Amino acid sequence: MSQQTARRGGAVWALVITSVAGFMAALDNLVVTTALPSIREDLGGGLDDLEWTVSAYTLTFAVLLMFGAALGDRFGRRRLFLVGLTVFTGASAAAAMAPGIDSLIAARAVQGVGAAIMMPLTLTLLTAAVPAAKRGMAFGIWGAVNGLAVASGPLIGGSLTEHVSWHWIFWLNVPLGIALLPLARLRLSESYGTGAPLDITGTVLASGGLFGVVYALIRGNIDGWTSAPVLTGLIGGGLLLAGFVWHGIRAKNPMLPMRLFRSRAFSAINTASLLMFVGMFGSIFLLSQFLQGVLGYSPTEAGLRMLPWTGMPMIVAPIAGYLSDRIGGRPVVTAGLALQAVGLGWFALVVSPEMSYAAQLPALIISGIGMGLYFAPSAALVMSSVLPSEQGIASGANNALREVGGALGIAVLASVFSAQGGYESAQRFVDGLSPALWVGAVVVGAGAVAAALLPGRQPVTGTPVAASDPAPALETVSH
């Protein structure tokens, strides 16, 4: 009885520790958005610098996420989780104390490294600690906490920026991280994976290629699209990404085996996810600045007004899950992406310097419903598109592609914005915002087309992460 109680206690502690750690990493994706005007006013910098304050995090997070999971499998998941948490917490403090925009961007990049090590290990550690019969509920709670982080990111960022200072969006992580470190050391059990070789070559190719492309997109309008740095980024980055694809085809143990893309289901849902995040992240990046810089809302008011979009998935996701069980995941995800595209297009159509909140609300609600319909079944569709033995890689690949989509979305939509408008006046901002939102709508619409290419009716049953149960491969060691 005491052993069973101890195990239950261990599972509860694991759920608390991994959920809080996941909340911190997910929160930092969007918490910065409503603070951008204040950061720009305080530290200076142009649009390209603001892009990097977000993209430096999402890029390092994306390209190192699968590598971080592999490091945990090789050297111990609890040990690497502690390393990732330490790096993330330290980088958060460095970001809070950043004296200039360049040092803030550097700290954000290091934050992304910590998150990339920490985040994927939250799931494997939780799986090792929770009995199989309870994993569905545990992962449901973990997912809800992460969803809450995404939903509340702009509001938390806005409230802290307005009532304390923007520095506190980063200071917030420090006491949480310091509290989690001893708890994780004492309450989590060590576990290892299969010990597959680390794919350093694939990591270097993906990192270099994505950095080159995103750098070129961000600097294109500033330096000129035919300038040497921009062309070097586009061509060099493209070649490195082509090398990454070739490596994924030829290597024995690649980070991302390209054979997975032979599955129509895997290719379709990952393409849809990438395009969804391109349109969503790029739009949120610009709209949060529009609400404050043009319409004059405070950071808190801007965060609250974005809740019908960012917070709607908390309401819609259970309904979407029910519909997925009844009619399959494909129509639900397709409808969700189509609605997200309609919402962005609606906003682009009616946006103006004197826009009332009543005029914004329908577009925000439609986009929020669309986001909720997409999120609930998409992870399960990823899991059901590959063999059980490949579900860990598939989940990591999908999460990485989402983060890559976020970085690319900010770069692409901000590039469209700066080509057509700017910060000089309210009208100039709207002149740039409208075409950028149209691009976002078209990109997400293309994602809906990709989702429609998923194979026929496949009801999404069970909990997606539970389906990727790595428990048989775990070698659990007591602490």
Coordinates of C-alpha atoms in Angstrom, one line a residue:
M1 CA 0.0 0.0 0.0
S2 CA 2.8 2.4 0.9
Q3 CA 4.6 1.7 -2.4
Q4 CA 1.4 2.3 -4.3
T5 CA 0.9 5.6 -2.4
A6 CA 4.5 6.6 -3.1
R7 CA 4.0 5.9 -6.8
R8 CA 0.8 8.0 -6.9
G9 CA 2.7 10.8 -5.1
G10 CA 5.5 10.5 -7.6
A11 CA 3.0 10.7 -10.5
V12 CA 1.3 13.8 -9.0
W13 CA 4.7 15.5 -8.4
A14 CA 5.7 14.6 -12.0
L15 CA 2.5 16.1 -13.3
V16 CA 3.0 19.4 -11.4
I17 CA 6.7 19.8 -12.3
T18 CA 6.3 19.0 -16.0
S19 CA 3.1 21.1 -16.3
V20 CA 4.7 24.1 -14.8
A21 CA 7.9 23.7 -16.9
G22 CA 5.7 23.3 -20.0
F23 CA 3.7 26.4 -19.1
M24 CA 6.9 28.4 -18.8
A25 CA 8.2 27.3 -22.2
A26 CA 4.9 27.7 -24.0
L27 CA 4.2 31.1 -22.3
D28 CA 7.4 32.6 -23.7
N29 CA 6.3 32.0 -27.3
L30 CA 3.6 34.8 -27.1
V31 CA 4.2 36.6 -23.8
V32 CA 6.5 39.1 -25.6
T33 CA 4.0 40.2 -28.2
T34 CA 2.1 42.7 -26.1
A35 CA 5.3 44.0 -24.6
L36 CA 6.9 44.8 -28.0
P37 CA 5.9 48.5 -28.1
S38 CA 7.3 49.1 -24.6
I39 CA 10.5 47.2 -25.4
R40 CA 10.9 49.3 -28.6
E41 CA 10.4 52.5 -26.6
D42 CA 12.8 51.5 -23.9
L43 CA 15.6 49.8 -25.8
G44 CA 15.2 51.3 -29.2
G45 CA 15.6 49.2 -32.4
G46 CA 13.5 48.8 -35.5
L47 CA 11.0 46.3 -36.8
D48 CA 13.8 43.8 -37.6
D49 CA 15.0 43.9 -33.9
L50 CA 11.4 43.3 -32.7
E51 CA 11.2 40.3 -35.0
W52 CA 14.3 38.8 -33.6
T53 CA 13.1 39.2 -30.0
V54 CA 10.4 36.7 -30.9
S55 CA 12.2 34.7 -33.6
A56 CA 15.5 34.2 -31.7
Y57 CA 13.4 32.1 -29.2
T58 CA 11.2 30.2 -31.6
L59 CA 14.1 29.4 -34.0
T60 CA 16.5 27.9 -31.4
F61 CA 13.5 26.1 -29.8
A62 CA 12.5 24.6 -33.1
V63 CA 15.9 23.5 -34.5
L64 CA 17.2 22.0 -31.2
L65 CA 13.9 20.4 -29.9
M66 CA 14.5 16.9 -31.4
F67 CA 18.2 17.1 -30.5
G68 CA 17.2 18.0 -26.9
A69 CA 15.0 14.9 -26.7
A70 CA 17.8 12.7 -28.0
L71 CA 20.3 14.1 -25.5
G72 CA 17.8 13.2 -22.7
D73 CA 17.5 9.7 -24.1
R74 CA 21.2 9.3 -24.2
F75 CA 22.4 11.0 -21.0
G76 CA 19.3 10.7 -18.7
R77 CA 16.1 12.6 -19.0
R78 CA 15.9 14.0 -15.5
R79 CA 19.6 15.1 -15.7
L80 CA 19.0 16.9 -19.1
F81 CA 15.7 18.3 -17.9
L82 CA 17.6 20.0 -15.0
V83 CA 20.1 21.3 -17.5
G84 CA 17.5 22.7 -19.7
L85 CA 15.5 24.3 -16.8
T86 CA 18.7 25.9 -15.5
V87 CA 19.6 27.3 -18.9
F88 CA 16.1 28.6 -19.4
T89 CA 15.9 30.2 -15.9
G90 CA 19.3 31.8 -16.2
A91 CA 18.6 33.2 -19.7
S92 CA 15.2 34.6 -18.5
A93 CA 17.1 36.6 -15.8
A94 CA 19.6 37.7 -18.5
A95 CA 16.7 38.9 -20.7
A96 CA 15.1 40.8 -17.8
M97 CA 18.4 42.6 -17.1
A98 CA 19.3 43.2 -20.8
P99 CA 20.8 46.7 -21.2
G100 CA 20.1 46.8 -25.0
I101 CA 18.1 45.2 -27.8
D102 CA 21.0 43.1 -29.0
S103 CA 21.6 41.6 -25.5
L104 CA 17.9 40.9 -25.2
I105 CA 17.9 39.0 -28.5
A106 CA 20.9 37.0 -27.4
A107 CA 19.2 36.1 -24.1
R108 CA 16.1 35.1 -26.0
A109 CA 18.1 32.7 -28.2
V110 CA 19.7 31.1 -25.1
Q111 CA 16.2 30.8 -23.6
G112 CA 15.1 28.9 -26.7
V113 CA 18.0 26.5 -26.2
G114 CA 16.9 25.8 -22.6
A115 CA 13.3 25.3 -23.7
A116 CA 14.3 22.9 -26.5
I117 CA 16.1 20.7 -24.0
M118 CA 13.4 21.0 -21.3
M119 CA 10.1 20.9 -23.2
P120 CA 10.3 17.5 -25.0
L121 CA 11.5 15.8 -21.8
T122 CA 8.4 16.9 -19.9
L123 CA 6.4 14.3 -21.8
T124 CA 8.8 11.4 -21.5
L125 CA 9.4 12.1 -17.7
L126 CA 5.6 12.3 -17.2
T127 CA 5.1 9.0 -19.1
A128 CA 7.7 7.3 -17.0
A129 CA 6.0 8.4 -13.7
V130 CA 2.3 7.9 -14.5
P131 CA 0.7 4.4 -14.6
A132 CA -0.5 3.5 -18.1
A133 CA -4.2 3.6 -17.1
K134 CA -3.9 7.2 -15.9
R135 CA -1.8 8.6 -18.7
G136 CA -4.8 9.9 -20.7
M137 CA -5.9 12.1 -17.9
A138 CA -2.4 13.2 -17.0
F139 CA -1.6 14.3 -20.6
G140 CA -5.0 16.0 -20.8
I141 CA -4.1 18.1 -17.8
W142 CA -0.5 18.8 -19.2
G143 CA -2.0 19.8 -22.6
A144 CA -4.6 22.1 -20.9
V145 CA -1.9 23.9 -18.9
N146 CA 0.1 24.4 -22.1
G147 CA -3.0 25.7 -23.9
L148 CA -3.6 28.1 -21.0
A149 CA -0.1 29.4 -21.5
V150 CA -0.7 30.2 -25.1
A151 CA -4.1 31.7 -24.5
S152 CA -2.9 33.9 -21.6
G153 CA 0.5 34.9 -23.0
P154 CA -0.6 38.2 -24.5
L155 CA -2.7 39.1 -21.5
I156 CA 0.0 38.2 -18.9
G157 CA 2.6 40.0 -21.0
G158 CA 0.4 43.1 -21.3
S159 CA -0.5 43.2 -17.6
L160 CA 3.0 42.9 -16.4
T161 CA 4.3 45.4 -18.9
E162 CA 1.6 48.0 -18.0
H163 CA 1.5 47.6 -14.2
V164 CA 5.1 46.7 -13.4
S165 CA 7.5 46.8 -16.4
W166 CA 8.3 44.6 -19.5
H167 CA 11.3 43.2 -17.6
W168 CA 8.9 41.2 -15.5
I169 CA 7.6 39.0 -18.4
F170 CA 11.1 37.4 -18.0
W171 CA 11.6 37.8 -14.2
L172 CA 8.4 35.7 -13.9
N173 CA 10.2 32.6 -15.0
V174 CA 13.0 33.0 -12.4
P175 CA 11.3 32.1 -9.1
L176 CA 9.3 29.3 -10.9
G177 CA 12.5 27.9 -12.3
I178 CA 14.4 28.1 -9.0
A179 CA 11.4 26.4 -7.2
L180 CA 11.3 23.6 -9.8
L181 CA 15.0 22.7 -9.8
P182 CA 15.1 21.0 -6.3
L183 CA 11.7 19.5 -6.8
A184 CA 12.7 17.9 -10.1
R185 CA 15.9 16.6 -8.6
L186 CA 14.2 15.0 -5.6
R187 CA 10.8 14.0 -7.0
L188 CA 11.5 12.8 -10.6
S189 CA 13.0 9.4 -11.3
E190 CA 15.8 9.1 -13.8
S191 CA 15.1 7.3 -17.1
Y192 CA 16.9 6.6 -20.4
G193 CA 15.9 5.9 -24.0
T194 CA 17.3 3.5 -26.5
G195 CA 20.7 5.3 -26.7
A196 CA 20.4 6.0 -30.5
P197 CA 23.4 8.1 -31.9
L198 CA 23.0 11.9 -31.7
D199 CA 22.4 13.4 -35.1
I200 CA 24.8 16.4 -34.9
T201 CA 25.1 16.7 -38.7
G202 CA 21.3 17.0 -39.1
T203 CA 21.1 19.6 -36.3
V204 CA 23.8 21.8 -37.8
L205 CA 22.2 21.6 -41.3
A206 CA 18.7 22.5 -40.0
S207 CA 20.0 25.2 -37.7
G208 CA 22.2 26.9 -40.3
G209 CA 19.6 26.6 -43.1
L210 CA 16.7 28.0 -41.1
F211 CA 18.8 30.8 -39.6
G212 CA 19.9 31.8 -43.1
V213 CA 16.4 31.9 -44.6
V214 CA 14.9 33.8 -41.6
Y215 CA 17.8 36.2 -41.5
A216 CA 17.3 37.0 -45.2
L217 CA 13.5 37.4 -44.9
I218 CA 14.0 39.8 -41.9
R219 CA 16.7 41.9 -43.6
G220 CA 15.3 41.8 -47.2
N221 CA 13.5 45.2 -47.1
I222 CA 16.2 46.8 -45.0
D223 CA 19.4 45.7 -46.9
G224 CA 17.7 45.1 -50.3
W225 CA 16.7 41.7 -51.7
T226 CA 19.7 41.6 -54.0
S227 CA 22.2 42.6 -51.4
A228 CA 25.0 40.2 -50.6
P229 CA 23.9 39.3 -47.0
V230 CA 20.3 38.6 -48.1
L231 CA 21.2 36.6 -51.1
T232 CA 23.8 34.6 -49.1
G233 CA 21.1 33.9 -46.5
L234 CA 18.5 32.8 -49.0
I235 CA 20.9 30.7 -51.2
G236 CA 23.1 29.4 -48.4
G237 CA 20.1 28.6 -46.2
G238 CA 18.3 26.9 -49.0
L239 CA 21.3 24.7 -49.8
L240 CA 21.8 23.8 -46.1
L241 CA 18.1 22.8 -45.9
A242 CA 18.4 20.8 -49.1
G243 CA 21.4 19.1 -47.4
F244 CA 19.2 18.4 -44.4
V245 CA 16.6 16.7 -46.6
W246 CA 19.3 14.6 -48.3
H247 CA 20.8 13.7 -45.0
G248 CA 17.4 12.6 -43.8
I249 CA 17.1 10.3 -46.8
R250 CA 20.6 8.8 -46.7
A251 CA 21.7 8.8 -43.0
K252 CA 21.3 5.7 -40.8
N253 CA 19.8 7.5 -37.8
P254 CA 18.7 10.9 -38.9
M255 CA 17.0 13.4 -36.6
L256 CA 14.1 13.5 -39.1
P257 CA 13.8 10.5 -41.3
M258 CA 12.4 11.6 -44.6
R259 CA 10.8 8.3 -45.1
L260 CA 8.0 9.5 -42.8
F261 CA 6.9 11.9 -45.5
R262 CA 6.0 9.0 -47.8
S263 CA 2.9 8.8 -45.6
R264 CA 0.3 11.1 -47.1
A265 CA -1.3 11.6 -43.7
F266 CA 2.1 12.6 -42.1
S267 CA 2.9 15.0 -45.0
A268 CA -0.5 16.6 -45.1
I269 CA -0.9 17.2 -41.3
N270 CA 2.6 18.6 -41.0
T271 CA 2.2 20.9 -44.0
A272 CA -1.1 22.1 -42.5
S273 CA 0.6 22.7 -39.1
L274 CA 3.5 24.6 -40.6
L275 CA 1.2 26.9 -42.7
M276 CA -1.1 27.4 -39.7
F277 CA 1.7 28.7 -37.5
V278 CA 3.1 30.9 -40.3
G279 CA -0.2 32.7 -40.6
M280 CA -1.1 32.8 -36.9
F281 CA 2.2 33.9 -35.4
G282 CA 2.9 36.5 -38.0
S283 CA -0.6 38.0 -37.6
I284 CA -0.4 38.1 -33.7
F285 CA 3.0 39.7 -33.9
L286 CA 1.6 42.6 -36.0
L287 CA -1.9 42.8 -34.4
S288 CA -0.6 43.2 -30.9
Q289 CA 1.3 46.3 -32.1
F290 CA -1.7 47.6 -34.0
L291 CA -3.9 47.4 -30.9
Q292 CA -1.5 49.5 -28.9
G293 CA 0.3 51.7 -31.4
V294 CA -2.6 52.6 -33.6
L295 CA -5.8 52.1 -31.5
G296 CA -4.2 53.3 -28.3
Y297 CA -5.0 50.4 -26.0
S298 CA -2.8 49.8 -23.0
P299 CA -0.8 46.5 -23.0
T300 CA -3.4 44.9 -20.6
E301 CA -6.3 46.1 -22.8
A302 CA -4.6 44.7 -25.9
G303 CA -4.1 41.4 -24.2
L304 CA -7.7 41.2 -23.1
R305 CA -9.0 42.1 -26.5
M306 CA -7.0 39.3 -28.1
L307 CA -8.6 36.7 -25.8
P308 CA -11.5 35.9 -28.1
W309 CA -8.8 34.7 -30.5
T310 CA -6.1 33.2 -28.3
G311 CA -8.4 32.0 -25.5
M312 CA -11.2 30.5 -27.6
P313 CA -9.4 27.1 -28.0
M314 CA -10.0 26.5 -24.3
I315 CA -13.7 26.5 -25.0
V316 CA -13.8 24.9 -28.5
A317 CA -11.2 22.1 -28.0
P318 CA -13.5 19.7 -26.1
I319 CA -16.2 20.2 -28.8
A320 CA -13.6 19.6 -31.5
G321 CA -12.4 16.4 -29.7
Y322 CA -16.0 15.1 -29.6
L323 CA -16.5 15.9 -33.3
S324 CA -13.2 14.2 -34.2
D325 CA -14.4 11.0 -32.5
R326 CA -17.7 11.1 -34.4
I327 CA -16.7 12.2 -37.9
G328 CA -12.9 11.9 -38.0
G329 CA -10.1 14.4 -37.7
R330 CA -9.8 15.5 -41.3
P331 CA -13.0 17.6 -41.6
V332 CA -12.5 19.2 -38.2
V333 CA -8.9 20.3 -38.9
T334 CA -9.8 21.5 -42.4
A335 CA -12.8 23.5 -41.1
G336 CA -10.6 25.0 -38.4
L337 CA -7.9 26.2 -40.7
A338 CA -10.6 27.5 -43.2
L339 CA -12.2 29.5 -40.4
Q340 CA -8.8 30.8 -39.2
A341 CA -8.2 32.0 -42.8
V342 CA -11.6 33.6 -43.0
G343 CA -11.0 35.4 -39.7
L344 CA -7.7 36.9 -40.9
G345 CA -9.2 37.9 -44.2
W346 CA -12.1 39.6 -42.4
F347 CA -9.7 41.6 -40.2
A348 CA -7.7 42.6 -43.3
L349 CA -10.8 43.7 -45.0
V350 CA -12.2 46.0 -42.3
V351 CA -8.9 47.2 -40.6
S352 CA -8.6 51.0 -40.3
P353 CA -6.9 53.6 -38.0
E354 CA -10.3 54.3 -36.3
M355 CA -11.4 50.7 -36.0
S356 CA -13.8 50.0 -33.2
Y357 CA -13.6 46.8 -31.1
A358 CA -17.0 45.8 -32.2
A359 CA -15.7 45.7 -35.8
Q360 CA -12.7 43.5 -34.7
L361 CA -14.7 41.1 -32.6
P362 CA -16.3 38.9 -35.4
A363 CA -12.8 38.3 -37.0
L364 CA -11.3 37.5 -33.6
I365 CA -14.0 35.0 -32.6
I366 CA -14.0 33.3 -36.0
S367 CA -10.2 33.0 -35.8
G368 CA -10.4 31.6 -32.3
I369 CA -12.9 29.0 -33.2
G370 CA -10.8 28.0 -36.1
M371 CA -7.7 27.7 -33.9
G372 CA -9.6 25.5 -31.4
L373 CA -10.9 23.2 -34.1
Y374 CA -7.3 22.8 -35.4
F375 CA -5.5 22.2 -32.1
A376 CA -7.7 19.4 -30.6
P377 CA -7.4 16.7 -33.4
S378 CA -4.1 17.7 -35.0
A379 CA -1.7 16.1 -32.6
A380 CA -3.7 12.8 -32.7
L381 CA -3.6 12.9 -36.5
V382 CA 0.2 13.2 -36.4
M383 CA 0.4 10.2 -34.1
S384 CA -1.9 8.0 -36.1
S385 CA 0.0 8.8 -39.3
V386 CA 3.1 6.7 -38.3
L387 CA 4.1 3.4 -36.8
P388 CA 4.0 3.3 -32.9
S389 CA 7.8 2.9 -32.9
E390 CA 8.1 6.3 -34.7
Q391 CA 5.6 8.3 -32.8
G392 CA 8.2 10.0 -30.6
I393 CA 10.1 11.3 -33.7
A394 CA 6.8 12.2 -35.4
S395 CA 5.7 14.3 -32.3
G396 CA 9.0 16.1 -32.1
A397 CA 9.0 16.8 -35.9
N398 CA 5.5 18.3 -35.7
N399 CA 6.4 20.5 -32.7
A400 CA 9.6 21.6 -34.4
L401 CA 7.7 22.5 -37.7
R402 CA 5.2 24.5 -35.7
E403 CA 8.0 26.6 -34.1
V404 CA 9.7 26.9 -37.5
G405 CA 6.3 28.1 -38.9
G406 CA 6.1 30.7 -36.1
A407 CA 9.6 32.1 -36.9
L408 CA 8.9 32.1 -40.7
G409 CA 5.5 33.7 -40.2
I410 CA 6.9 36.7 -38.3
A411 CA 9.6 37.1 -40.9
V412 CA 7.3 36.8 -43.9
L413 CA 4.4 38.9 -42.7
A414 CA 6.7 41.6 -41.2
S415 CA 8.5 41.7 -44.5
V416 CA 5.2 42.3 -46.3
F417 CA 4.3 44.9 -43.7
S418 CA 7.6 46.9 -44.0
A419 CA 7.4 46.8 -47.8
Q420 CA 3.9 48.4 -47.8
G421 CA 3.8 50.5 -44.6
G422 CA 5.7 51.4 -41.4
Y423 CA 5.5 53.1 -38.0
E424 CA 5.5 56.7 -39.2
S425 CA 1.7 57.2 -38.8
A426 CA -1.5 55.2 -38.0
Q427 CA -2.4 55.1 -41.6
R428 CA 1.0 53.9 -42.7
F429 CA 0.8 51.1 -40.1
V430 CA -2.6 50.0 -41.5
D431 CA -1.2 50.3 -45.1
G432 CA 1.3 47.6 -44.1
L433 CA -1.0 45.6 -41.8
S434 CA -3.8 44.9 -44.3
P435 CA -1.7 43.2 -47.0
A436 CA 0.3 41.3 -44.4
L437 CA -3.0 39.9 -42.9
W438 CA -4.1 38.9 -46.4
V439 CA -0.9 37.0 -46.9
G440 CA -1.5 35.3 -43.5
A441 CA -5.1 34.4 -44.6
V442 CA -3.9 32.9 -47.9
V443 CA -1.2 30.9 -46.2
V444 CA -3.6 29.4 -43.6
G445 CA -6.1 28.8 -46.4
A446 CA -3.4 26.8 -48.1
G447 CA -3.0 24.8 -44.9
A448 CA -6.8 24.0 -45.1
V449 CA -6.2 22.6 -48.6
A450 CA -3.3 20.5 -47.2
A451 CA -5.5 19.2 -44.4
A452 CA -8.2 18.3 -46.9
L453 CA -5.7 15.9 -48.5
L454 CA -5.5 13.8 -45.4
P455 CA -6.7 10.2 -46.0
G456 CA -10.4 9.5 -45.5
R457 CA -12.4 9.1 -42.3
Q458 CA -10.1 8.2 -39.4
P459 CA -11.8 8.8 -36.0
V460 CA -9.3 10.3 -33.6
T461 CA -9.6 8.2 -30.5
G462 CA -7.8 8.2 -27.2
T463 CA -5.1 10.6 -26.2
P464 CA -2.5 11.4 -28.8
V465 CA 0.4 11.5 -26.5
A466 CA -0.7 8.4 -24.7
A467 CA -0.6 6.7 -28.1
S468 CA 3.1 7.5 -28.3
D469 CA 3.7 5.7 -25.0
P470 CA 7.5 5.3 -24.8
A471 CA 7.2 3.2 -21.6
P472 CA 8.4 -0.1 -23.1
A473 CA 11.6 1.5 -24.2
L474 CA 12.3 3.2 -20.8
E475 CA 14.8 1.9 -18.3
T476 CA 13.7 3.6 -15.1
V477 CA 16.3 4.1 -12.4
S478 CA 15.4 5.2 -8.9
H479 CA 16.8 8.5 -7.8

